[in-house]
PDB file of C-alpha atoms and ligand atoms in Angstrom:
ATOM      1  CA  MET A 282       0.000   0.000   0.000  1.00 98.00           C
ATOM      2  CA  HIS A 283       1.179   3.516  -0.767  1.00 98.00           C
ATOM      3  CA  ILE A 284       0.159   6.331   1.609  1.00 98.00           C
ATOM      4  CA  ASP A 285       0.496  10.042   0.876  1.00 98.00           C
ATOM      5  CA  ILE A 286       0.042  12.433   3.783  1.00 98.00           C
ATOM      6  CA  LEU A 287      -0.452  16.160   3.496  1.00 98.00           C
ATOM      7  CA  SER A 288       0.582  17.928   6.685  1.00 98.00           C
ATOM      8  CA  LEU A 289       1.619  21.343   7.925  1.00 97.00           C
ATOM      9  CA  PHE A 290       3.651  19.708  10.715  1.00 97.00           C
ATOM     10  CA  PRO A 291       5.480  16.789   9.050  1.00 97.00           C
ATOM     11  CA  LYS A 292       7.884  16.277  11.968  1.00 97.00           C
ATOM     12  CA  MET A 293       4.922  15.080  14.041  1.00 97.00           C
ATOM     13  CA  LEU A 294       4.548  12.119  11.651  1.00 98.00           C
ATOM     14  CA  GLU A 295       8.128  11.039  11.015  1.00 96.00           C
ATOM     15  CA  GLY A 296       8.589   9.062  14.248  1.00 97.00           C
ATOM     16  CA  PHE A 297       5.493   6.999  13.498  1.00 97.00           C
ATOM     17  CA  PHE A 298       6.902   5.742  10.181  1.00 97.00           C
ATOM     18  CA  THR A 299      10.456   5.165  11.396  1.00 97.00           C
ATOM     19  CA  ASN A 300       9.793   3.011  14.480  1.00 97.00           C
ATOM     20  CA  SER A 301       8.461  -0.386  15.522  1.00 97.00           C
ATOM     21  CA  ILE A 302       6.123  -2.432  13.295  1.00 97.00           C
ATOM     22  CA  MET A 303       5.539   0.368  10.763  1.00 98.00           C
ATOM     23  CA  ALA A 304       9.315   0.775  10.212  1.00 97.00           C
ATOM     24  CA  ARG A 305       9.525  -2.980   9.497  1.00 97.00           C
ATOM     25  CA  ALA A 306       6.576  -2.853   7.085  1.00 97.00           C
ATOM     26  CA  VAL A 307       8.265   0.009   5.217  1.00 97.00           C
ATOM     27  CA  GLU A 308      11.579  -1.865   5.150  1.00 97.00           C
ATOM     28  CA  LYS A 309       9.851  -4.995   3.772  1.00 96.00           C
ATOM     29  CA  GLY A 310       8.196  -2.875   1.080  1.00 97.00           C
ATOM     30  CA  VAL A 311       4.645  -3.710   2.245  1.00 97.00           C
ATOM     31  CA  VAL A 312       3.996  -0.021   2.943  1.00 98.00           C
ATOM     32  CA  SER A 313       5.480   3.030   1.239  1.00 98.00           C
ATOM     33  CA  TYR A 314       4.754   6.586   2.295  1.00 98.00           C
ATOM     34  CA  ARG A 315       5.432  10.199   1.434  1.00 98.00           C
ATOM     35  CA  ILE A 316       4.801  13.171   3.688  1.00 98.00           C
ATOM     36  CA  THR A 317       4.240  16.500   1.924  1.00 98.00           C
ATOM     37  CA  ASP A 318       4.361  19.808   3.756  1.00 98.00           C
ATOM     38  CA  TRP A 319       1.648  21.600   1.845  1.00 97.00           C
ATOM     39  CA  ARG A 320       2.881  24.980   3.118  1.00 97.00           C
ATOM     40  CA  SER A 321       5.506  24.668   0.386  1.00 97.00           C
ATOM     41  CA  TYR A 322       2.655  25.264  -2.127  1.00 98.00           C
ATOM     42  CA  ALA A 323       1.837  28.670  -0.614  1.00 97.00           C
ATOM     43  CA  THR A 324       3.074  31.464  -2.853  1.00 93.00           C
ATOM     44  CA  ASP A 325       2.426  34.559  -0.703  1.00 94.00           C
ATOM     45  CA  ARG A 326       5.136  36.251   1.332  1.00 95.00           C
ATOM     46  CA  HIS A 327       4.050  34.639   4.640  1.00 95.00           C
ATOM     47  CA  HIS A 328       3.337  31.172   3.192  1.00 96.00           C
ATOM     48  CA  SER A 329      -0.098  31.356   4.783  1.00 96.00           C
ATOM     49  CA  CYS A 330      -2.424  28.360   4.619  1.00 97.00           C
ATOM     50  CA  ASP A 331      -5.345  29.624   6.729  1.00 96.00           C
ATOM     51  CA  ASP A 332      -7.665  32.609   6.917  1.00 96.00           C
ATOM     52  CA  VAL A 333     -10.592  33.964   8.968  1.00 96.00           C
ATOM     53  CA  PRO A 334     -14.003  32.279   8.448  1.00 96.00           C
ATOM     54  CA  TYR A 335     -16.657  33.915   6.260  1.00 97.00           C
ATOM     55  CA  GLY A 336     -19.648  34.825   8.416  1.00 97.00           C
ATOM     56  CA  GLY A 337     -17.463  35.455  11.448  1.00 96.00           C
ATOM     57  CA  GLY A 338     -16.684  33.232  14.408  1.00 94.00           C
ATOM     58  CA  ALA A 339     -13.640  32.042  16.295  1.00 93.00           C
ATOM     59  CA  GLY A 340     -10.541  30.412  14.849  1.00 93.00           C
ATOM     60  CA  MET A 341      -9.042  30.064  11.408  1.00 96.00           C
ATOM     61  CA  VAL A 342     -10.038  27.956   8.408  1.00 97.00           C
ATOM     62  CA  LEU A 343      -7.595  26.143   6.107  1.00 97.00           C
ATOM     63  CA  LYS A 344      -7.816  27.806   2.699  1.00 97.00           C
ATOM     64  CA  CYS A 345      -8.625  26.112  -0.648  1.00 97.00           C
ATOM     65  CA  GLU A 346      -5.218  27.058  -1.964  1.00 96.00           C
ATOM     66  CA  PRO A 347      -2.431  26.037  -1.380  1.00 97.00           C
ATOM     67  CA  LEU A 348      -3.902  22.682  -0.258  1.00 98.00           C
ATOM     68  CA  SER A 349      -5.764  22.104  -3.552  1.00 98.00           C
ATOM     69  CA  LYS A 350      -2.535  22.638  -5.514  1.00 98.00           C
ATOM     70  CA  ALA A 351      -0.826  19.952  -3.419  1.00 98.00           C
ATOM     71  CA  LEU A 352      -3.817  17.635  -3.983  1.00 98.00           C
ATOM     72  CA  GLU A 353      -3.738  18.226  -7.750  1.00 98.00           C
ATOM     73  CA  ASP A 354      -0.030  17.334  -7.781  1.00 98.00           C
ATOM     74  CA  LEU A 355      -0.941  14.046  -6.083  1.00 98.00           C
ATOM     75  CA  ASP A 356      -3.687  13.346  -8.658  1.00 98.00           C
ATOM     76  CA  ALA A 357      -6.139  13.267  -5.744  1.00 98.00           C
ATOM     77  CA  ARG A 358      -9.271  13.296  -7.925  1.00 97.00           C
ATOM     78  CA  ASN A 359      -8.372   9.760  -9.020  1.00 97.00           C
ATOM     79  CA  ARG A 360      -7.364   8.414  -5.606  1.00 98.00           C
ATOM     80  CA  ARG A 361      -9.146   7.693  -2.282  1.00 98.00           C
ATOM     81  CA  VAL A 362      -8.729  10.734  -0.040  1.00 98.00           C
ATOM     82  CA  VAL A 363      -9.296  10.540   3.723  1.00 98.00           C
ATOM     83  CA  PHE A 364      -9.847  13.602   5.897  1.00 98.00           C
ATOM     84  CA  PRO A 365      -9.865  12.853   9.658  1.00 98.00           C
ATOM     85  CA  THR A 366     -12.304  15.228  11.362  1.00 97.00           C
ATOM     86  CA  PRO A 367     -14.513  15.123  14.483  1.00 96.00           C
ATOM     87  CA  SER A 368     -17.525  15.609  12.200  1.00 96.00           C
ATOM     88  CA  GLY A 369     -16.805  12.476  10.148  1.00 97.00           C
ATOM     89  CA  ARG A 370     -18.157   8.925  10.181  1.00 98.00           C
ATOM     90  CA  LEU A 371     -17.058   6.948  13.256  1.00 97.00           C
ATOM     91  CA  PHE A 372     -13.916   4.830  12.746  1.00 98.00           C
ATOM     92  CA  THR A 373     -14.265   1.137  13.662  1.00 95.00           C
ATOM     93  CA  GLN A 374     -12.325  -2.104  13.184  1.00 94.00           C
ATOM     94  CA  ALA A 375     -14.593  -2.921  10.206  1.00 94.00           C
ATOM     95  CA  TYR A 376     -13.770   0.457   8.638  1.00 97.00           C
ATOM     96  CA  ALA A 377     -10.030  -0.217   9.214  1.00 97.00           C
ATOM     97  CA  GLN A 378     -10.450  -3.589   7.485  1.00 96.00           C
ATOM     98  CA  GLU A 379     -12.128  -1.948   4.502  1.00 98.00           C
ATOM     99  CA  LEU A 380      -9.350   0.669   4.134  1.00 98.00           C
ATOM    100  CA  SER A 381      -6.610  -1.949   4.564  1.00 98.00           C
ATOM    101  CA  ARG A 382      -7.721  -3.488   1.237  1.00 98.00           C
ATOM    102  CA  GLU A 383      -6.861  -0.274  -0.674  1.00 98.00           C
ATOM    103  CA  LYS A 384      -3.591  -0.056  -2.632  1.00 97.00           C
ATOM    104  CA  ASP A 385      -3.325   3.678  -2.355  1.00 98.00           C
ATOM    105  CA  LEU A 386      -4.557   6.349   0.097  1.00 98.00           C
ATOM    106  CA  ILE A 387      -4.130  10.085   0.665  1.00 99.00           C
ATOM    107  CA  PHE A 388      -4.602  11.631   4.115  1.00 98.00           C
ATOM    108  CA  ILE A 389      -5.129  15.336   4.803  1.00 98.00           C
ATOM    109  CA  CYS A 390      -4.147  16.440   8.315  1.00 98.00           C
ATOM    110  CA  GLY A 391      -6.389  19.316   9.367  1.00 96.00           C
ATOM    111  CA  HIS A 392      -5.876  21.987  11.996  1.00 90.00           C
ATOM    112  CA  TYR A 393      -7.708  24.949  13.526  1.00 79.00           C
ATOM    113  CA  GLU A 394     -11.444  25.142  12.688  1.00 84.00           C
ATOM    114  CA  GLY A 395     -11.130  22.759   9.741  1.00 89.00           C
ATOM    115  CA  LEU A 396     -11.001  22.897   5.961  1.00 96.00           C
ATOM    116  CA  ASP A 397     -12.846  25.117   3.507  1.00 97.00           C
ATOM    117  CA  GLN A 398     -15.875  22.980   2.578  1.00 98.00           C
ATOM    118  CA  ARG A 399     -15.107  23.353  -1.155  1.00 98.00           C
ATOM    119  CA  VAL A 400     -11.871  21.362  -0.770  1.00 98.00           C
ATOM    120  CA  ILE A 401     -13.802  18.629   1.031  1.00 98.00           C
ATOM    121  CA  ASP A 402     -16.500  18.601  -1.671  1.00 98.00           C
ATOM    122  CA  THR A 403     -13.937  18.426  -4.495  1.00 98.00           C
ATOM    123  CA  TYR A 404     -11.405  15.919  -3.199  1.00 98.00           C
ATOM    124  CA  VAL A 405     -12.424  14.067  -0.020  1.00 98.00           C
ATOM    125  CA  ASP A 406     -13.952  10.577  -0.177  1.00 98.00           C
ATOM    126  CA  ASP A 407     -13.938   9.681   3.526  1.00 98.00           C
ATOM    127  CA  GLU A 408     -14.418  12.074   6.448  1.00 98.00           C
ATOM    128  CA  ILE A 409     -13.515   9.973   9.480  1.00 98.00           C
ATOM    129  CA  SER A 410     -13.873  10.664  13.213  1.00 98.00           C
ATOM    130  CA  ILE A 411     -11.804   8.561  15.602  1.00 98.00           C
ATOM    131  CA  GLY A 412     -14.141   9.311  18.529  1.00 97.00           C
ATOM    132  CA  ASP A 413     -16.436  11.816  20.187  1.00 96.00           C
ATOM    133  CA  TYR A 414     -13.783  14.277  21.327  1.00 96.00           C
ATOM    134  CA  VAL A 415     -11.812  17.040  19.635  1.00 95.00           C
ATOM    135  CA  LEU A 416      -8.054  16.850  19.081  1.00 96.00           C
ATOM    136  CA  SER A 417      -5.832  19.838  18.359  1.00 94.00           C
ATOM    137  CA  CYS A 418      -4.363  18.373  15.177  1.00 94.00           C
ATOM    138  CA  GLY A 419      -5.156  15.920  12.406  1.00 97.00           C
ATOM    139  CA  GLU A 420      -1.694  14.321  12.547  1.00 98.00           C
ATOM    140  CA  THR A 421      -2.774  12.451  15.710  1.00 98.00           C
ATOM    141  CA  SER A 422      -5.981  11.067  14.209  1.00 98.00           C
ATOM    142  CA  THR A 423      -4.210  10.287  10.905  1.00 98.00           C
ATOM    143  CA  THR A 424      -1.656   8.098  12.685  1.00 98.00           C
ATOM    144  CA  VAL A 425      -4.430   6.382  14.656  1.00 98.00           C
ATOM    145  CA  ILE A 426      -6.273   5.480  11.428  1.00 98.00           C
ATOM    146  CA  ILE A 427      -3.111   4.393   9.581  1.00 98.00           C
ATOM    147  CA  ASP A 428      -1.977   2.324  12.572  1.00 98.00           C
ATOM    148  CA  ALA A 429      -5.307   0.474  12.721  1.00 98.00           C
ATOM    149  CA  LEU A 430      -5.339  -0.308   8.984  1.00 98.00           C
ATOM    150  CA  PHE A 431      -1.718  -1.023   8.003  1.00 97.00           C
ATOM    151  CA  ARG A 432      -1.341  -3.827  10.593  1.00 97.00           C
ATOM    152  CA  LEU A 433      -4.209  -5.669   8.847  1.00 96.00           C
ATOM    153  CA  ILE A 434      -2.330  -5.812   5.522  1.00 97.00           C
ATOM    154  CA  ASP A 435      -1.066  -9.319   4.668  1.00 94.00           C
ATOM    155  CA  GLY A 436       2.523  -9.836   5.773  1.00 91.00           C
ATOM    156  CA  VAL A 437       2.680  -7.036   8.382  1.00 95.00           C
ATOM    157  CA  ILE A 438       1.943  -9.134  11.473  1.00 93.00           C
ATOM    158  CA  SER A 439       1.089 -12.803  11.944  1.00 89.00           C
ATOM    159  CA  SER A 440      -2.525 -13.805  11.295  1.00 85.00           C
ATOM    160  CA  ASP A 441      -2.543 -15.598  14.712  1.00 83.00           C
ATOM    161  CA  SER A 442      -2.021 -12.250  16.463  1.00 81.00           C
ATOM    162  CA  LEU A 443      -4.951 -10.737  14.577  1.00 85.00           C
ATOM    163  CA  GLN A 444      -7.307 -13.609  15.258  1.00 79.00           C
ATOM    164  CA  ASP A 445      -7.674 -13.336  19.039  1.00 74.00           C
ATOM    165  CA  GLU A 446      -7.602  -9.596  19.519  1.00 80.00           C
ATOM    166  CA  SER A 447     -10.354  -7.245  20.639  1.00 77.00           C
ATOM    167  CA  PHE A 448     -13.212  -6.696  18.175  1.00 78.00           C
ATOM    168  CA  SER A 449     -11.991  -9.354  15.732  1.00 69.00           C
ATOM    169  CA  ASP A 450     -15.033 -11.472  16.640  1.00 77.00           C
ATOM    170  CA  GLY A 451     -17.100  -8.747  18.261  1.00 83.00           C
ATOM    171  CA  LEU A 452     -15.828  -9.097  21.848  1.00 91.00           C
ATOM    172  CA  LEU A 453     -13.022  -7.470  23.844  1.00 93.00           C
ATOM    173  CA  GLU A 454      -9.822  -9.467  24.364  1.00 92.00           C
ATOM    174  CA  TYR A 455      -9.151 -11.790  27.330  1.00 94.00           C
ATOM    175  CA  PRO A 456      -6.414 -10.829  29.843  1.00 95.00           C
ATOM    176  CA  GLN A 457      -2.838 -11.924  29.073  1.00 95.00           C
ATOM    177  CA  TYR A 458      -0.042 -12.993  31.455  1.00 97.00           C
ATOM    178  CA  THR A 459       3.669 -13.721  31.021  1.00 97.00           C
ATOM    179  CA  ARG A 460       6.580 -14.674  33.289  1.00 95.00           C
ATOM    180  CA  PRO A 461       7.100 -14.558  36.255  1.00 97.00           C
ATOM    181  CA  GLU A 462       4.384 -16.845  37.628  1.00 97.00           C
ATOM    182  CA  SER A 463       4.078 -14.751  40.767  1.00 97.00           C
ATOM    183  CA  TYR A 464       4.318 -10.956  40.874  1.00 97.00           C
ATOM    184  CA  CYS A 465       3.621  -8.712  43.899  1.00 97.00           C
ATOM    185  CA  THR A 466       1.563 -11.467  45.605  1.00 97.00           C
ATOM    186  CA  LYS A 467      -0.506 -11.907  42.419  1.00 97.00           C
ATOM    187  CA  SER A 468      -0.294 -15.251  40.618  1.00 98.00           C
ATOM    188  CA  VAL A 469      -1.026 -16.301  37.051  1.00 98.00           C
ATOM    189  CA  PRO A 470      -4.433 -18.108  36.958  1.00 98.00           C
ATOM    190  CA  ASP A 471      -3.843 -21.877  37.462  1.00 98.00           C
ATOM    191  CA  VAL A 472      -5.720 -22.837  34.286  1.00 98.00           C
ATOM    192  CA  LEU A 473      -3.117 -21.065  32.102  1.00 98.00           C
ATOM    193  CA  LEU A 474      -0.380 -23.273  33.609  1.00 98.00           C
ATOM    194  CA  SER A 475      -2.412 -26.479  33.163  1.00 98.00           C
ATOM    195  CA  GLY A 476      -1.470 -27.135  29.542  1.00 97.00           C
ATOM    196  CA  HIS A 477      -5.128 -28.171  29.013  1.00 97.00           C
ATOM    197  CA  HIS A 478      -6.025 -26.396  25.755  1.00 97.00           C
ATOM    198  CA  GLU A 479      -9.785 -26.869  25.952  1.00 97.00           C
ATOM    199  CA  ARG A 480     -10.026 -25.547  29.523  1.00 98.00           C
ATOM    200  CA  ILE A 481      -7.795 -22.603  28.584  1.00 97.00           C
ATOM    201  CA  ALA A 482     -10.030 -21.779  25.612  1.00 96.00           C
ATOM    202  CA  THR A 483     -13.183 -21.929  27.800  1.00 96.00           C
ATOM    203  CA  TRP A 484     -11.555 -19.762  30.492  1.00 97.00           C
ATOM    204  CA  ARG A 485     -10.521 -17.187  27.860  1.00 96.00           C
ATOM    205  CA  ASP A 486     -14.006 -17.102  26.392  1.00 94.00           C
ATOM    206  CA  PHE A 487     -15.504 -16.456  29.864  1.00 96.00           C
ATOM    207  CA  ARG A 488     -13.005 -13.612  30.442  1.00 96.00           C
ATOM    208  CA  MET A 489     -13.841 -12.071  27.023  1.00 94.00           C
ATOM    209  CA  LEU A 490     -17.541 -12.135  27.812  1.00 95.00           C
ATOM    210  CA  GLU A 491     -16.961 -10.754  31.317  1.00 96.00           C
ATOM    211  CA  LYS A 492     -14.660  -7.931  30.101  1.00 95.00           C
ATOM    212  CA  THR A 493     -17.112  -6.937  27.363  1.00 95.00           C
ATOM    213  CA  MET A 494     -20.091  -7.090  29.736  1.00 94.00           C
ATOM    214  CA  LEU A 495     -18.351  -4.831  32.281  1.00 94.00           C
ATOM    215  CA  SER A 496     -16.486  -2.379  29.982  1.00 96.00           C
ATOM    216  CA  ARG A 497     -18.608  -2.197  26.810  1.00 94.00           C
ATOM    217  CA  PRO A 498     -22.069  -3.742  27.281  1.00 93.00           C
ATOM    218  CA  GLU A 499     -23.289  -2.103  24.041  1.00 91.00           C
ATOM    219  CA  VAL A 500     -20.675  -4.143  22.098  1.00 89.00           C
ATOM    220  CA  LEU A 501     -22.093  -7.312  23.634  1.00 89.00           C
ATOM    221  CA  VAL A 502     -25.581  -6.434  22.407  1.00 87.00           C
ATOM    222  CA  ARG A 503     -24.274  -6.238  18.820  1.00 85.00           C
ATOM    223  CA  ALA A 504     -22.061  -9.365  18.980  1.00 86.00           C
ATOM    224  CA  SER A 505     -23.352 -12.619  17.541  1.00 81.00           C
ATOM    225  CA  LEU A 506     -23.328 -15.118  20.405  1.00 91.00           C
ATOM    226  CA  ASP A 507     -23.608 -18.856  19.835  1.00 93.00           C
ATOM    227  CA  GLN A 508     -25.402 -21.110  22.335  1.00 95.00           C
ATOM    228  CA  ASP A 509     -22.253 -21.804  24.393  1.00 94.00           C
ATOM    229  CA  ARG A 510     -21.560 -18.123  24.793  1.00 93.00           C
ATOM    230  CA  ARG A 511     -25.165 -17.330  25.700  1.00 94.00           C
ATOM    231  CA  ARG A 512     -25.023 -20.032  28.403  1.00 96.00           C
ATOM    232  CA  ARG A 513     -21.714 -18.649  29.708  1.00 94.00           C
ATOM    233  CA  LEU A 514     -23.098 -15.126  29.720  1.00 94.00           C
ATOM    234  CA  ILE A 515     -26.138 -16.190  31.752  1.00 94.00           C
ATOM    235  CA  GLU A 516     -23.748 -17.913  34.196  1.00 94.00           C
ATOM    236  CA  LEU A 517     -21.695 -14.709  34.493  1.00 93.00           C
ATOM    237  CA  ILE A 518     -24.798 -12.550  35.052  1.00 92.00           C
ATOM    238  CA  GLU A 519     -26.024 -14.963  37.750  1.00 93.00           C
ATOM    239  CA  ARG A 520     -22.562 -14.809  39.423  1.00 90.00           C
ATOM    240  CA  THR A 521     -22.522 -10.974  39.373  1.00 86.00           C
ATOM    241  CA  LYS A 522     -26.005 -10.903  40.944  1.00 84.00           C
ATOM    242  CA  GLY A 523     -24.999 -13.346  43.653  1.00 75.00           C
TER     243      GLY A 523
HETATM  244  N1  ADE B 849      -9.351  15.957  14.482  1.00 56.45           N
HETATM  245  C1  ADE B 849      -9.675  16.526  15.648  1.00 56.45           C
HETATM  246  N2  ADE B 849     -10.459  15.745  16.378  1.00 56.45           N
HETATM  247  C2  ADE B 849     -10.669  14.599  15.651  1.00 56.45           C
HETATM  248  C3  ADE B 849     -11.412  13.426  15.855  1.00 56.45           C
HETATM  249  N3  ADE B 849     -12.135  13.217  16.950  1.00 56.45           N
HETATM  250  N4  ADE B 849     -11.382  12.487  14.903  1.00 56.45           N
HETATM  251  C4  ADE B 849     -10.684  12.681  13.763  1.00 56.45           C
HETATM  252  N5  ADE B 849      -9.975  13.789  13.513  1.00 56.45           N
HETATM  253  C5  ADE B 849      -9.960  14.759  14.438  1.00 56.45           C
END
């Protein structure tokens, strides 16, 4: 996958692409990226990219130009363009999966009060919100979205790691433990040391249901639960009551 990012603060993004799993994906050639500082397209003396809003109000709005010139140079009309914004469609694991199947994406990192609507209307395909809160800059939400999608591309991480994690089958993940067996008077649950795969799987399923029920009950309502899980859930509810 190739990713183009348009940003006024490119240094905020560099560390993300040059560390950890993303750095390895870039090295392997699974992901390529280019960060463009669109201020370089501004032709006025102050290289300004924003201006006051028509109709009044607080803050500044990112102007049509120079951003549109940068987008034209990237052939954005023929590519999928993502604009992270608090007023976009809510980002989910399913949305990340859909984007991970693309070969080519452009991200626009917004700032201030947002973008002139005409740029959005002309170039943007996806306006995405990463949650019901407002961040100071689009670089943060852009890296969140890219992080969620690039790890789903074949060859980035093992398919085993993807299989058991939160949301992959509609529930939150079970708790994990590693060595040592005893830490600050707390021990690893006996079942995980038993070597009994079926009992471990049942224990993990109970913990997933319990975690989802306590932290995100609305996720549980949407999840498809087979008969075993429904029985386990009833058992858990009975235990919490008692
Ligand atoms: N930019 C600022 N806040 C945001 C949010 N919640 N989601 C996506 N982009 C944003």
